[in-house]
């Protein structure tokens, strides 16, 4: 049985990626089941959080995101569900045909390139100036990005290879930038950096104006050192971008050799006839929201989670890592 479990968990992985997981992520096929179970065993230490999914496949993506450090993996798993518990409105209708998410997707938030970069990483692109603030709230754009990541992270190759994010700030006005308040930026950082099992290999700013530099200074304290080291401010120097991402992997907007990016392609992929939005994460978040709205024990559980004491098992780590990085107003 154990062998078949291992085969199942490694299904669809190329031999190169399997080797990469071993070398870079400390993934060992012989102890995979044990690693997953040890993370699962920690769930009892956080009764304040509803862990809505605990199957092997699901826990494995968190292990990969934290290089098989079990304490850090569990912390990420707990934060994943806690973020959803504390922001129930964001996940109430968390599916592609939700009007807000659908609008954001149709407007190209996010763009997802079909061609990976030279390291097999999926490239997500955001053209910031396309944000029509009368049409899309920042929260809906964030929801569309998180939903896109949920779909993409199902692919085990991407759990291992990770993602690249390129944000083009060309023509992004000061007026648009003024809507990027510290609170909503914190929400995005918490949702993407602290609560999602994805490896981001690089976040590239292109054509950023001075006020985006100023915004970056404001959010810097909320970024982990690891994240800061992966943020590259290229300005209008596409050569420095090409040193990190080969032009063969990029559309012409970024000086690449691929044709211009088709804004609707990712939306069509998600909204197409083959896409089934009745996935488990859609249903479970709706269920969580319904339970919370109906009152009863779950509501008390939600309140308790705001001031939950970290369990003793997590106190082995440094103090900074055992407290939430961000407290949302």
Short mmCIF file of N, CA and C in Angstrom, two decimals, residues 165-270:
data_model
loop_
_atom_site.label_atom_id
_atom_site.label_comp_id
_atom_site.label_asym_id
_atom_site.label_seq_id
_atom_site.Cartn_x
_atom_site.Cartn_y
_atom_site.Cartn_z
N UNK A 165 6.41 36.26 -10.70
CA UNK A 165 5.39 37.30 -10.88
C UNK A 165 6.05 38.53 -11.48
N UNK A 166 5.51 39.01 -12.60
CA UNK A 166 6.00 40.24 -13.21
C UNK A 166 4.88 41.27 -13.16
N UNK A 167 5.17 42.42 -12.58
CA UNK A 167 4.17 43.50 -12.52
C UNK A 167 4.68 44.66 -13.37
N UNK A 168 3.92 44.99 -14.40
CA UNK A 168 4.26 46.12 -15.26
C UNK A 168 3.47 47.34 -14.79
N UNK A 169 4.20 48.35 -14.32
CA UNK A 169 3.56 49.55 -13.77
C UNK A 169 3.43 50.67 -14.80
N UNK A 170 3.70 50.39 -16.07
CA UNK A 170 3.59 51.43 -17.10
C UNK A 170 2.22 52.10 -17.04
N UNK A 171 2.22 53.42 -17.10
CA UNK A 171 0.97 54.21 -17.14
C UNK A 171 0.08 54.01 -15.92
N UNK A 172 0.63 53.50 -14.85
CA UNK A 172 -0.15 53.36 -13.61
C UNK A 172 -0.15 54.72 -12.92
N UNK A 173 -1.33 55.32 -12.81
CA UNK A 173 -1.40 56.72 -12.38
C UNK A 173 -1.25 56.87 -10.86
N UNK A 174 -0.92 58.07 -10.46
CA UNK A 174 -0.83 58.37 -9.03
C UNK A 174 -2.19 58.17 -8.37
N UNK A 175 -3.24 58.51 -9.12
CA UNK A 175 -4.61 58.34 -8.59
C UNK A 175 -4.90 56.86 -8.33
N UNK A 176 -4.50 56.01 -9.28
CA UNK A 176 -4.68 54.57 -9.08
C UNK A 176 -3.87 54.10 -7.87
N UNK A 177 -2.64 54.60 -7.79
CA UNK A 177 -1.74 54.17 -6.70
C UNK A 177 -2.29 54.58 -5.34
N UNK A 178 -3.02 55.69 -5.30
CA UNK A 178 -3.54 56.18 -4.01
C UNK A 178 -4.56 55.21 -3.41
N UNK A 179 -5.10 54.32 -4.24
CA UNK A 179 -6.05 53.33 -3.72
C UNK A 179 -5.34 52.14 -3.07
N UNK A 180 -4.03 52.05 -3.26
CA UNK A 180 -3.28 50.94 -2.66
C UNK A 180 -2.92 51.31 -1.22
N UNK A 181 -3.90 51.23 -0.35
CA UNK A 181 -3.70 51.61 1.05
C UNK A 181 -2.86 50.55 1.77
N UNK A 182 -2.19 50.94 2.86
CA UNK A 182 -1.42 49.95 3.62
C UNK A 182 -2.25 48.73 4.01
N UNK A 183 -3.51 48.94 4.37
CA UNK A 183 -4.33 47.79 4.80
C UNK A 183 -4.55 46.77 3.69
N UNK A 184 -4.85 47.26 2.48
CA UNK A 184 -5.10 46.26 1.44
C UNK A 184 -3.79 45.65 0.95
N UNK A 185 -2.71 46.40 1.03
CA UNK A 185 -1.41 45.81 0.68
C UNK A 185 -1.03 44.73 1.69
N UNK A 186 -1.32 45.01 2.96
CA UNK A 186 -1.05 44.01 4.01
C UNK A 186 -1.88 42.74 3.76
N UNK A 187 -3.12 42.95 3.34
CA UNK A 187 -3.99 41.81 3.05
C UNK A 187 -3.38 40.94 1.94
N UNK A 188 -2.87 41.60 0.91
CA UNK A 188 -2.26 40.87 -0.20
C UNK A 188 -1.00 40.12 0.25
N UNK A 189 -0.19 40.79 1.06
CA UNK A 189 1.05 40.15 1.54
C UNK A 189 0.70 38.96 2.42
N UNK A 190 -0.29 39.15 3.29
CA UNK A 190 -0.67 38.04 4.17
C UNK A 190 -1.22 36.87 3.35
N UNK A 191 -2.04 37.19 2.35
CA UNK A 191 -2.65 36.13 1.54
C UNK A 191 -1.65 35.37 0.69
N UNK A 192 -0.66 36.10 0.14
CA UNK A 192 0.26 35.47 -0.81
C UNK A 192 1.55 34.99 -0.15
N UNK A 193 2.13 35.80 0.72
CA UNK A 193 3.43 35.44 1.31
C UNK A 193 3.26 34.48 2.49
N UNK A 194 2.28 34.75 3.34
CA UNK A 194 2.21 34.06 4.63
C UNK A 194 1.21 32.91 4.66
N UNK A 195 0.33 32.84 3.67
CA UNK A 195 -0.79 31.90 3.80
C UNK A 195 -1.02 31.03 2.57
N UNK A 196 -0.08 31.03 1.64
CA UNK A 196 -0.31 30.21 0.44
C UNK A 196 0.89 29.33 0.14
N UNK A 197 0.64 28.04 -0.19
CA UNK A 197 1.76 27.10 -0.39
C UNK A 197 2.38 27.16 -1.78
N UNK A 198 2.87 28.33 -2.15
CA UNK A 198 3.54 28.45 -3.45
C UNK A 198 4.95 28.97 -3.23
N UNK A 199 5.85 28.51 -4.07
CA UNK A 199 7.23 29.01 -4.05
C UNK A 199 7.34 30.12 -5.10
N UNK A 200 7.61 31.34 -4.65
CA UNK A 200 7.79 32.45 -5.59
C UNK A 200 9.29 32.67 -5.80
N UNK A 201 9.74 32.37 -7.00
CA UNK A 201 11.17 32.48 -7.29
C UNK A 201 11.60 33.90 -7.58
N UNK A 202 10.66 34.77 -7.91
CA UNK A 202 11.01 36.16 -8.18
C UNK A 202 9.77 37.00 -8.40
N UNK A 203 9.82 38.24 -7.92
CA UNK A 203 8.74 39.20 -8.16
C UNK A 203 9.42 40.40 -8.82
N UNK A 204 9.04 40.65 -10.06
CA UNK A 204 9.75 41.63 -10.88
C UNK A 204 8.87 42.85 -11.15
N UNK A 205 9.35 44.02 -10.74
CA UNK A 205 8.66 45.28 -11.05
C UNK A 205 9.31 45.86 -12.30
N UNK A 206 8.47 46.23 -13.26
CA UNK A 206 8.97 46.82 -14.50
C UNK A 206 8.28 48.18 -14.69
N UNK A 207 9.05 49.16 -15.15
CA UNK A 207 8.52 50.51 -15.44
C UNK A 207 7.79 51.14 -14.26
N UNK A 208 8.32 50.95 -13.08
CA UNK A 208 7.63 51.49 -11.90
C UNK A 208 7.95 52.98 -11.72
N UNK A 209 6.92 53.83 -11.47
CA UNK A 209 7.15 55.25 -11.20
C UNK A 209 7.63 55.46 -9.75
N UNK A 210 7.99 56.68 -9.43
CA UNK A 210 8.55 56.97 -8.10
C UNK A 210 7.58 56.61 -6.98
N UNK A 211 6.28 56.80 -7.23
CA UNK A 211 5.32 56.54 -6.14
C UNK A 211 5.15 55.05 -5.86
N UNK A 212 5.54 54.21 -6.80
CA UNK A 212 5.54 52.77 -6.52
C UNK A 212 6.77 52.42 -5.66
N UNK A 213 7.87 53.12 -5.91
CA UNK A 213 9.03 52.98 -5.01
C UNK A 213 8.63 53.35 -3.59
N UNK A 214 7.88 54.45 -3.47
CA UNK A 214 7.44 54.90 -2.14
C UNK A 214 6.54 53.85 -1.48
N UNK A 215 5.63 53.28 -2.28
CA UNK A 215 4.74 52.24 -1.76
C UNK A 215 5.55 51.03 -1.29
N UNK A 216 6.57 50.68 -2.07
CA UNK A 216 7.40 49.53 -1.72
C UNK A 216 8.10 49.76 -0.38
N UNK A 217 8.52 50.99 -0.15
CA UNK A 217 9.15 51.33 1.14
C UNK A 217 8.18 51.10 2.30
N UNK A 218 6.91 51.42 2.07
CA UNK A 218 5.89 51.25 3.12
C UNK A 218 5.67 49.76 3.44
N UNK A 219 5.64 48.94 2.40
CA UNK A 219 5.32 47.52 2.64
C UNK A 219 6.54 46.69 3.04
N UNK A 220 7.73 47.23 2.84
CA UNK A 220 8.95 46.46 3.09
C UNK A 220 8.99 45.80 4.47
N UNK A 221 8.58 46.53 5.54
CA UNK A 221 8.64 45.90 6.87
C UNK A 221 7.78 44.64 7.00
N UNK A 222 6.78 44.49 6.13
CA UNK A 222 5.89 43.33 6.22
C UNK A 222 6.38 42.16 5.38
N UNK A 223 7.49 42.37 4.70
CA UNK A 223 8.03 41.31 3.85
C UNK A 223 9.11 40.54 4.59
N UNK A 224 9.09 39.23 4.43
CA UNK A 224 10.18 38.42 4.99
C UNK A 224 11.46 38.73 4.21
N UNK A 225 12.59 38.52 4.86
CA UNK A 225 13.88 38.74 4.19
C UNK A 225 13.95 37.97 2.88
N UNK A 226 13.47 36.74 2.94
CA UNK A 226 13.49 35.87 1.76
C UNK A 226 12.71 36.51 0.61
N UNK A 227 11.55 37.09 0.94
CA UNK A 227 10.72 37.73 -0.09
C UNK A 227 11.43 38.96 -0.64
N UNK A 228 11.98 39.78 0.26
CA UNK A 228 12.68 41.00 -0.17
C UNK A 228 13.78 40.70 -1.17
N UNK A 229 14.51 39.62 -0.88
CA UNK A 229 15.63 39.26 -1.77
C UNK A 229 15.15 38.83 -3.15
N UNK A 230 13.88 38.52 -3.24
CA UNK A 230 13.35 38.03 -4.52
C UNK A 230 12.56 39.10 -5.27
N UNK A 231 12.54 40.31 -4.74
CA UNK A 231 11.87 41.41 -5.44
C UNK A 231 12.92 42.21 -6.20
N UNK A 232 12.69 42.35 -7.49
CA UNK A 232 13.64 43.04 -8.36
C UNK A 232 12.95 44.25 -8.99
N UNK A 233 13.55 45.43 -8.80
CA UNK A 233 12.99 46.66 -9.35
C UNK A 233 13.79 47.01 -10.60
N UNK A 234 13.24 46.71 -11.76
CA UNK A 234 14.00 46.86 -13.01
C UNK A 234 13.86 48.25 -13.63
N UNK A 235 12.82 49.00 -13.24
CA UNK A 235 12.57 50.26 -13.94
C UNK A 235 12.32 49.97 -15.41
N UNK A 236 12.95 50.77 -16.29
CA UNK A 236 12.74 50.49 -17.73
C UNK A 236 13.92 49.72 -18.33
N UNK A 237 14.69 49.07 -17.47
CA UNK A 237 15.84 48.30 -17.94
C UNK A 237 15.44 46.83 -18.15
N UNK A 238 15.01 46.53 -19.37
CA UNK A 238 14.56 45.16 -19.63
C UNK A 238 15.73 44.18 -19.69
N UNK A 239 16.93 44.71 -19.93
CA UNK A 239 18.10 43.81 -19.95
C UNK A 239 18.28 43.10 -18.62
N UNK A 240 18.06 43.84 -17.52
CA UNK A 240 18.23 43.21 -16.21
C UNK A 240 17.15 42.15 -15.97
N UNK A 241 15.95 42.38 -16.54
CA UNK A 241 14.89 41.36 -16.47
C UNK A 241 15.32 40.12 -17.26
N UNK A 242 15.89 40.36 -18.45
CA UNK A 242 16.27 39.23 -19.33
C UNK A 242 17.43 38.42 -18.76
N UNK A 243 18.21 39.02 -17.88
CA UNK A 243 19.28 38.25 -17.24
C UNK A 243 18.71 37.19 -16.31
N UNK A 244 17.49 37.44 -15.83
CA UNK A 244 16.86 36.50 -14.89
C UNK A 244 15.79 35.63 -15.56
N UNK A 245 15.12 36.18 -16.56
CA UNK A 245 14.11 35.41 -17.30
C UNK A 245 14.43 35.55 -18.79
N UNK A 246 14.69 34.44 -19.43
CA UNK A 246 15.11 34.50 -20.83
C UNK A 246 14.02 35.09 -21.72
N UNK A 247 14.41 35.93 -22.70
CA UNK A 247 13.43 36.57 -23.59
C UNK A 247 12.54 35.55 -24.32
N UNK A 248 13.06 34.34 -24.54
CA UNK A 248 12.26 33.30 -25.22
C UNK A 248 11.02 32.91 -24.41
N UNK A 249 11.02 33.25 -23.13
CA UNK A 249 9.89 32.89 -22.25
C UNK A 249 8.91 34.05 -22.08
N UNK A 250 9.21 35.20 -22.70
CA UNK A 250 8.44 36.42 -22.40
C UNK A 250 7.72 36.96 -23.63
N UNK A 251 6.54 37.57 -23.43
CA UNK A 251 5.86 38.23 -24.55
C UNK A 251 6.56 39.54 -24.92
N UNK A 252 6.17 40.09 -26.05
CA UNK A 252 6.87 41.28 -26.58
C UNK A 252 6.77 42.49 -25.65
N UNK A 253 5.73 42.56 -24.82
CA UNK A 253 5.61 43.70 -23.89
C UNK A 253 6.82 43.80 -22.96
N UNK A 254 7.46 42.66 -22.71
CA UNK A 254 8.63 42.65 -21.82
C UNK A 254 9.92 42.41 -22.62
N UNK A 255 9.87 42.81 -23.90
CA UNK A 255 11.06 42.65 -24.74
C UNK A 255 11.34 41.21 -25.10
N UNK A 256 10.34 40.36 -24.96
CA UNK A 256 10.52 38.94 -25.26
C UNK A 256 10.23 38.61 -26.71
N UNK A 257 10.47 37.36 -27.06
CA UNK A 257 10.29 36.94 -28.46
C UNK A 257 8.90 36.34 -28.69
N UNK A 258 8.11 36.16 -27.63
CA UNK A 258 6.76 35.63 -27.80
C UNK A 258 5.82 36.75 -28.25
N UNK A 259 4.69 36.40 -28.89
CA UNK A 259 3.76 37.46 -29.31
C UNK A 259 3.16 38.20 -28.11
N UNK A 260 2.54 39.36 -28.35
CA UNK A 260 1.93 40.10 -27.23
C UNK A 260 0.96 39.22 -26.45
N UNK A 261 0.87 39.50 -25.16
CA UNK A 261 0.02 38.66 -24.30
C UNK A 261 -1.45 38.90 -24.59
N UNK A 262 -2.19 37.81 -24.73
CA UNK A 262 -3.64 37.88 -24.94
C UNK A 262 -4.31 37.89 -23.57
N UNK A 263 -4.87 39.05 -23.21
CA UNK A 263 -5.43 39.25 -21.87
C UNK A 263 -6.47 38.21 -21.46
N UNK A 264 -7.23 37.72 -22.43
CA UNK A 264 -8.35 36.86 -22.06
C UNK A 264 -8.02 35.38 -21.99
N UNK A 265 -6.77 35.02 -22.29
CA UNK A 265 -6.47 33.60 -22.48
C UNK A 265 -6.63 32.79 -21.18
N UNK A 266 -6.17 33.34 -20.07
CA UNK A 266 -6.28 32.61 -18.80
C UNK A 266 -7.74 32.54 -18.36
N UNK A 267 -8.47 33.64 -18.53
CA UNK A 267 -9.89 33.64 -18.18
C UNK A 267 -10.64 32.59 -18.99
N UNK A 268 -10.32 32.52 -20.28
CA UNK A 268 -11.00 31.52 -21.13
C UNK A 268 -10.64 30.10 -20.69
N UNK A 269 -9.40 29.92 -20.25
CA UNK A 269 -8.98 28.60 -19.76
C UNK A 269 -9.83 28.21 -18.55
N UNK A 270 -10.01 29.15 -17.62
CA UNK A 270 -10.74 28.84 -16.40
C UNK A 270 -12.24 28.75 -16.63
#
